[in-house]
Amino acid sequence: MPISEHDFTQACHELHSRWAQLRGPNDWEDVKVLQDHGKTYLRITKRLASPSPNSQPASITETEDEILEDDNESLQCPPIPKPEITLHHDILLSPSYQVPVLYVTPSTPLPPQTSIPSLLVPRPYRAQIQDVGVMGALSMTEHPVSGAPAYFLHPCRTEEAMGAVSSAVGGGSVEPLEYICLWLGVMGGSVGLYLPLELAEEYRGREAMGSLMEGQGRD
């Protein structure tokens, strides 16, 4: 099920407006509707805690007293906050497939030995995004607006997935805002991008939107 450029633009503005009205906290840091090079697209910004370096096990030559002393010292020191990584999730309309496509880029260089897939992809989805399945394969490409390297979900089977989901919820016809919310439910979960709970609850009871609620407990 494709979406027209007009309806996609409308969906971007409506989702931005609904997000701005949310009362409670959510894991979307910011939402913007951007225009560049004649393209209108939605940018969802999220912050993630930087992964901690692998801790080294205690040496077998350390005595129990030495380990206990280190533990006591650590209890007296305040915890050091983990650095955060800011990621931009840009949703653009594919001119060839006529479906939304997700591009993910970091706002600053990632820490050494850190990759976008390791940060974003929940374990249940890792095998699925290695191949071009319904959720699409996660691979590198050039961002269509900035030209910077970006990870994206290949859209070749998005229309197929959206057709099945939209038929289940509305007989094949959905409004632009509902379309983009359904799309996030189908595609966003594979990279940890879920609708804020308050928005997802609007679709509670719709069988095809059940995946939007998944992962809320995993955050």
PDB file of N, CA and C in Angstrom, residues 16-17 22 32 34 48 52 76 78 128 147 150 158 162 190:
ATOM      1  N   HIS A  16       3.910  15.189  14.116  1.00  0.00           N
ATOM      2  CA  HIS A  16       4.654  16.198  14.881  1.00  0.00           C
ATOM      3  C   HIS A  16       3.730  16.939  15.832  1.00  0.00           C
ATOM      4  N   SER A  17       2.547  17.326  15.348  1.00  0.00           N
ATOM      5  CA  SER A  17       1.593  18.056  16.180  1.00  0.00           C
ATOM      6  C   SER A  17       1.110  17.207  17.347  1.00  0.00           C
ATOM      7  N   LEU A  22       1.798  15.785  23.716  1.00  0.00           N
ATOM      8  CA  LEU A  22       1.920  14.755  24.747  1.00  0.00           C
ATOM      9  C   LEU A  22       2.210  15.384  26.097  1.00  0.00           C
ATOM     10  N   LYS A  32      10.736  16.870  14.440  1.00  0.00           N
ATOM     11  CA  LYS A  32      10.696  18.031  13.559  1.00  0.00           C
ATOM     12  C   LYS A  32      10.247  17.611  12.165  1.00  0.00           C
ATOM     13  N   LEU A  34      11.108  18.663   8.509  1.00  0.00           N
ATOM     14  CA  LEU A  34      12.168  19.394   7.820  1.00  0.00           C
ATOM     15  C   LEU A  34      11.909  19.423   6.320  1.00  0.00           C
ATOM     16  N   LEU A  48      20.358   7.672  23.447  1.00  0.00           N
ATOM     17  CA  LEU A  48      20.617   6.358  24.013  1.00  0.00           C
ATOM     18  C   LEU A  48      21.862   6.422  24.874  1.00  0.00           C
ATOM     19  N   SER A  52      28.635   0.557  27.920  1.00  0.00           N
ATOM     20  CA  SER A  52      29.802   0.545  28.787  1.00  0.00           C
ATOM     21  C   SER A  52      30.859  -0.380  28.208  1.00  0.00           C
ATOM     22  N   GLN A  76      31.596   4.419  48.002  1.00  0.00           N
ATOM     23  CA  GLN A  76      31.715   5.782  48.504  1.00  0.00           C
ATOM     24  C   GLN A  76      31.721   6.809  47.379  1.00  0.00           C
ATOM     25  N   PRO A  78      30.244   8.585  43.988  1.00  0.00           N
ATOM     26  CA  PRO A  78      28.967   8.701  43.269  1.00  0.00           C
ATOM     27  C   PRO A  78      29.087   8.067  41.892  1.00  0.00           C
ATOM     28  N   GLN A 128      16.200 -11.173  11.547  1.00  0.00           N
ATOM     29  CA  GLN A 128      15.252 -10.780  10.504  1.00  0.00           C
ATOM     30  C   GLN A 128      15.793  -9.681   9.606  1.00  0.00           C
ATOM     31  N   GLY A 147      23.595  13.477   2.235  1.00  0.00           N
ATOM     32  CA  GLY A 147      24.701  12.799   1.575  1.00  0.00           C
ATOM     33  C   GLY A 147      25.630  12.065   2.516  1.00  0.00           C
ATOM     34  N   ALA A 150      24.540   6.634   6.141  1.00  0.00           N
ATOM     35  CA  ALA A 150      23.396   6.381   7.016  1.00  0.00           C
ATOM     36  C   ALA A 150      23.002   4.916   6.914  1.00  0.00           C
ATOM     37  N   THR A 158       8.052  -3.117   1.848  1.00  0.00           N
ATOM     38  CA  THR A 158       7.233  -2.319   2.758  1.00  0.00           C
ATOM     39  C   THR A 158       5.791  -2.225   2.271  1.00  0.00           C
ATOM     40  N   MET A 162       2.556  -3.143   4.461  1.00  0.00           N
ATOM     41  CA  MET A 162       1.565  -2.128   4.784  1.00  0.00           C
ATOM     42  C   MET A 162       0.195  -2.496   4.233  1.00  0.00           C
ATOM     43  N   SER A 190      11.869  -2.891  14.498  1.00  0.00           N
ATOM     44  CA  SER A 190      13.090  -3.630  14.185  1.00  0.00           C
ATOM     45  C   SER A 190      14.349  -2.851  14.520  1.00  0.00           C
TER      46      SER A 190
END
